[in-house]
Amino acid sequence: MDETGLAREFRADDFFGAQAPREFLGKLLMRPSLPPTLLLSGPGGVGKALAAFLWIKALVCENNTQHSFSACDECRTCRSLNALNQPDFVAIRPRSTEITIKQIREDYASFRDAYLLPHNLPYRLFLLEECHLLNEEVSNMMLKLLEEPPERTLFILVTDKPYLLLPTIRSRTLEVRFLTEPTDRLAEYLRTQGADEAQAELAAYFSQGRVGLAKQLLLTPNFLPALAAAMSRITRRLQKKATAGGMFAFREAVLELANVHFQSILKVDEGEVPPDFYLLPWRRPREDEDDEGQAAPARRNALERASLQFVLDCLRLALLKAEEQSGSPLASTNEQVFVHARSQLEVNLRLDQVVDSLLINLADARI
Ligand SMILES: [Zn+2]
């Protein structure tokens, strides 16, 4: 596949979907004064962080004299943002399972800088990804900042779990909500970006209309073929009476699928993929991240858990599709079985145990 179309730098004008929030953000750029804190919320992988970055660039681009939602990507300011070499811009994302004050002090200018005037941009800009992972200490500090917002400092908070923010923080933000897109439109878009027809359809379906996630699936080596294989096993299992051998093969397929996915996201997280893959410069792994002590295993664990949750979601979707095709919908029962499997994962069971119990429950649900 042509990876250049999928992995290249984004610009505001070829951003897929999110029409309403983008229009809203565009209108904000025309206002004489801005709210001190924006909260971009919505499902993971729909482009919130990307929209935030494009918006920041549009806000400070030296050539954007019309205040449109676009940036030249060529001026000194745009280049400094793209290279993460701009003292007035700080992007923060969790290195581990939470964002601690220690991380903020070590990795970035401390929040105390929020009270300083910007060096060379009109604003001092803080972008916080997965901001629901701010720990208590950082949340309280954030709240103090938002109670009396420093002049010429803007916070852009991004999360797929806004309900986990302190209500006192959330109520002080201007929330912009992002939604998923219809899967047929997304599949069409992915084809225009160079994905082949079958892969585009699979990626759009399994991402449930989330463009960032769909692209990630397309760029993850071996994942979509493994998913297609697992799907056809599920379909066969639904069409025929399950045999012990068939169940074993299915179980192996699921475990293999989870392994392929986890290994891929680990590679992305550890920076073993070309830098082009990272649309957002701060998501590129930092060079000094090797000696971060306790953070690595915790991060690995969090990634593995997220990966397993995702594979479970894929299985549920595969099952729904297989049922649709075989004309025996059991969606509500399956929903419960998967909710149960998800909660098992929360309490730290191993994947093979979760899959075994899932298979037993699915078999029970059919009787
Ligand atoms: Zn520019």
mmCIF file of N, CA and C in Angstrom, residues 223 225-227 229-231 233-234 236-237 243-261 308 311 315 350-359:
data_model
loop_
_atom_site.group_PDB
_atom_site.id
_atom_site.type_symbol
_atom_site.label_atom_id
_atom_site.label_comp_id
_atom_site.label_asym_id
_atom_site.label_seq_id
_atom_site.Cartn_x
_atom_site.Cartn_y
_atom_site.Cartn_z
ATOM 1 N N PHE A 223 -1.756 -6.756 11.019
ATOM 2 C CA PHE A 223 -2.922 -6.785 11.905
ATOM 3 C C PHE A 223 -4.227 -7.076 11.158
ATOM 4 N N PRO A 225 -4.808 -8.522 8.190
ATOM 5 C CA PRO A 225 -4.935 -9.918 7.735
ATOM 6 C C PRO A 225 -5.246 -10.878 8.889
ATOM 7 N N ALA A 226 -4.600 -10.647 10.052
ATOM 8 C CA ALA A 226 -4.865 -11.526 11.205
ATOM 9 C C ALA A 226 -6.311 -11.371 11.660
ATOM 10 N N LEU A 227 -6.795 -10.138 11.588
ATOM 11 C CA LEU A 227 -8.179 -9.874 11.987
ATOM 12 C C LEU A 227 -9.156 -10.544 11.014
ATOM 13 N N ALA A 229 -8.587 -13.174 9.262
ATOM 14 C CA ALA A 229 -8.536 -14.624 9.485
ATOM 15 C C ALA A 229 -9.369 -14.999 10.711
ATOM 16 N N ALA A 230 -9.222 -14.194 11.778
ATOM 17 C CA ALA A 230 -9.997 -14.479 12.996
ATOM 18 C C ALA A 230 -11.487 -14.364 12.702
ATOM 19 N N MET A 231 -11.851 -13.370 11.880
ATOM 20 C CA MET A 231 -13.266 -13.186 11.535
ATOM 21 C C MET A 231 -13.837 -14.380 10.802
ATOM 22 N N ARG A 233 -12.822 -17.386 10.960
ATOM 23 C CA ARG A 233 -12.972 -18.505 11.908
ATOM 24 C C ARG A 233 -14.262 -18.349 12.719
ATOM 25 N N ILE A 234 -14.538 -17.104 13.122
ATOM 26 C CA ILE A 234 -15.762 -16.867 13.898
ATOM 27 C C ILE A 234 -16.992 -17.210 13.058
ATOM 28 N N ARG A 236 -17.225 -19.261 10.560
ATOM 29 C CA ARG A 236 -17.338 -20.716 10.420
ATOM 30 C C ARG A 236 -17.903 -21.339 11.690
ATOM 31 N N ARG A 237 -17.429 -20.818 12.819
ATOM 32 C CA ARG A 237 -17.890 -21.377 14.090
ATOM 33 C C ARG A 237 -19.387 -21.143 14.286
ATOM 34 N N THR A 243 -16.629 -27.688 17.277
ATOM 35 C CA THR A 243 -15.930 -28.897 17.710
ATOM 36 C C THR A 243 -14.805 -28.471 18.636
ATOM 37 N N ALA A 244 -14.288 -29.417 19.394
ATOM 38 C CA ALA A 244 -13.188 -29.083 20.311
ATOM 39 C C ALA A 244 -12.003 -28.533 19.523
ATOM 40 N N GLY A 245 -11.701 -29.168 18.378
ATOM 41 C CA GLY A 245 -10.575 -28.708 17.546
ATOM 42 C C GLY A 245 -10.812 -27.297 17.038
ATOM 43 N N GLY A 246 -12.079 -27.025 16.631
ATOM 44 C CA GLY A 246 -12.430 -25.705 16.118
ATOM 45 C C GLY A 246 -12.271 -24.644 17.190
ATOM 46 N N MET A 247 -12.710 -24.979 18.390
ATOM 47 C CA MET A 247 -12.585 -24.042 19.512
ATOM 48 C C MET A 247 -11.125 -23.735 19.806
ATOM 49 N N PHE A 248 -10.293 -24.770 19.740
ATOM 50 C CA PHE A 248 -8.873 -24.580 20.020
ATOM 51 C C PHE A 248 -8.249 -23.643 18.983
ATOM 52 N N ALA A 249 -8.602 -23.894 17.710
ATOM 53 C CA ALA A 249 -8.060 -23.055 16.633
ATOM 54 C C ALA A 249 -8.510 -21.601 16.816
ATOM 55 N N PHE A 250 -9.761 -21.426 17.218
ATOM 56 C CA PHE A 250 -10.311 -20.095 17.435
ATOM 57 C C PHE A 250 -9.556 -19.385 18.578
ATOM 58 N N ARG A 251 -9.356 -20.133 19.649
ATOM 59 C CA ARG A 251 -8.640 -19.597 20.810
ATOM 60 C C ARG A 251 -7.230 -19.155 20.407
ATOM 61 N N GLU A 252 -6.550 -19.998 19.638
ATOM 62 C CA GLU A 252 -5.201 -19.657 19.188
ATOM 63 C C GLU A 252 -5.224 -18.406 18.313
ATOM 64 N N ALA A 253 -6.262 -18.315 17.453
ATOM 65 C CA ALA A 253 -6.361 -17.157 16.548
ATOM 66 C C ALA A 253 -6.517 -15.865 17.345
ATOM 67 N N VAL A 254 -7.327 -15.926 18.397
ATOM 68 C CA VAL A 254 -7.557 -14.722 19.214
ATOM 69 C C VAL A 254 -6.266 -14.307 19.924
ATOM 70 N N LEU A 255 -5.575 -15.296 20.488
ATOM 71 C CA LEU A 255 -4.346 -14.970 21.221
ATOM 72 C C LEU A 255 -3.283 -14.419 20.269
ATOM 73 N N GLU A 256 -3.239 -14.994 19.074
ATOM 74 C CA GLU A 256 -2.280 -14.520 18.075
ATOM 75 C C GLU A 256 -2.606 -13.064 17.684
ATOM 76 N N LEU A 257 -3.896 -12.810 17.507
ATOM 77 C CA LEU A 257 -4.352 -11.469 17.135
ATOM 78 C C LEU A 257 -3.930 -10.444 18.198
ATOM 79 N N ALA A 258 -4.155 -10.810 19.452
ATOM 80 C CA ALA A 258 -3.798 -9.905 20.544
ATOM 81 C C ALA A 258 -2.298 -9.661 20.563
ATOM 82 N N ASN A 259 -1.551 -10.703 20.301
ATOM 83 C CA ASN A 259 -0.097 -10.570 20.312
ATOM 84 C C ASN A 259 0.392 -9.656 19.181
ATOM 85 N N VAL A 260 -0.165 -9.865 17.986
ATOM 86 C CA VAL A 260 0.218 -9.018 16.837
ATOM 87 C C VAL A 260 -0.070 -7.551 17.159
ATOM 88 N N HIS A 261 -1.246 -7.304 17.734
ATOM 89 C CA HIS A 261 -1.620 -5.919 18.023
ATOM 90 C C HIS A 261 -0.713 -5.304 19.081
ATOM 91 N N LEU A 308 -5.460 -5.222 24.681
ATOM 92 C CA LEU A 308 -6.394 -6.333 24.884
ATOM 93 C C LEU A 308 -7.840 -5.861 24.819
ATOM 94 N N VAL A 311 -8.642 -5.510 21.235
ATOM 95 C CA VAL A 311 -8.849 -6.796 20.557
ATOM 96 C C VAL A 311 -10.216 -7.382 20.931
ATOM 97 N N LEU A 315 -13.213 -8.368 18.426
ATOM 98 C CA LEU A 315 -13.894 -9.669 18.416
ATOM 99 C C LEU A 315 -15.406 -9.502 18.456
ATOM 100 N N ARG A 350 -5.193 -12.888 33.128
ATOM 101 C CA ARG A 350 -4.387 -12.998 31.913
ATOM 102 C C ARG A 350 -5.307 -13.162 30.713
ATOM 103 N N LEU A 351 -4.797 -12.777 29.541
ATOM 104 C CA LEU A 351 -5.636 -12.810 28.350
ATOM 105 C C LEU A 351 -6.151 -14.214 28.063
ATOM 106 N N ASP A 352 -5.282 -15.237 28.184
ATOM 107 C CA ASP A 352 -5.755 -16.584 27.829
ATOM 108 C C ASP A 352 -6.918 -17.008 28.735
ATOM 109 N N GLN A 353 -6.861 -16.558 30.008
ATOM 110 C CA GLN A 353 -7.974 -16.886 30.912
ATOM 111 C C GLN A 353 -9.248 -16.156 30.492
ATOM 112 N N VAL A 354 -9.065 -14.890 30.088
ATOM 113 C CA VAL A 354 -10.229 -14.110 29.671
ATOM 114 C C VAL A 354 -10.839 -14.724 28.410
ATOM 115 N N VAL A 355 -9.966 -15.132 27.471
ATOM 116 C CA VAL A 355 -10.465 -15.721 26.221
ATOM 117 C C VAL A 355 -11.179 -17.038 26.503
ATOM 118 N N ASP A 356 -10.628 -17.864 27.377
ATOM 119 C CA ASP A 356 -11.274 -19.129 27.712
ATOM 120 C C ASP A 356 -12.671 -18.892 28.278
ATOM 121 N N SER A 357 -12.742 -17.938 29.208
ATOM 122 C CA SER A 357 -14.035 -17.685 29.827
ATOM 123 C C SER A 357 -15.005 -17.070 28.812
ATOM 124 N N LEU A 358 -14.459 -16.248 27.920
ATOM 125 C CA LEU A 358 -15.280 -15.647 26.861
ATOM 126 C C LEU A 358 -15.881 -16.746 25.979
ATOM 127 N N LEU A 359 -15.059 -17.703 25.597
ATOM 128 C CA LEU A 359 -15.528 -18.773 24.711
ATOM 129 C C LEU A 359 -16.613 -19.606 25.395
#
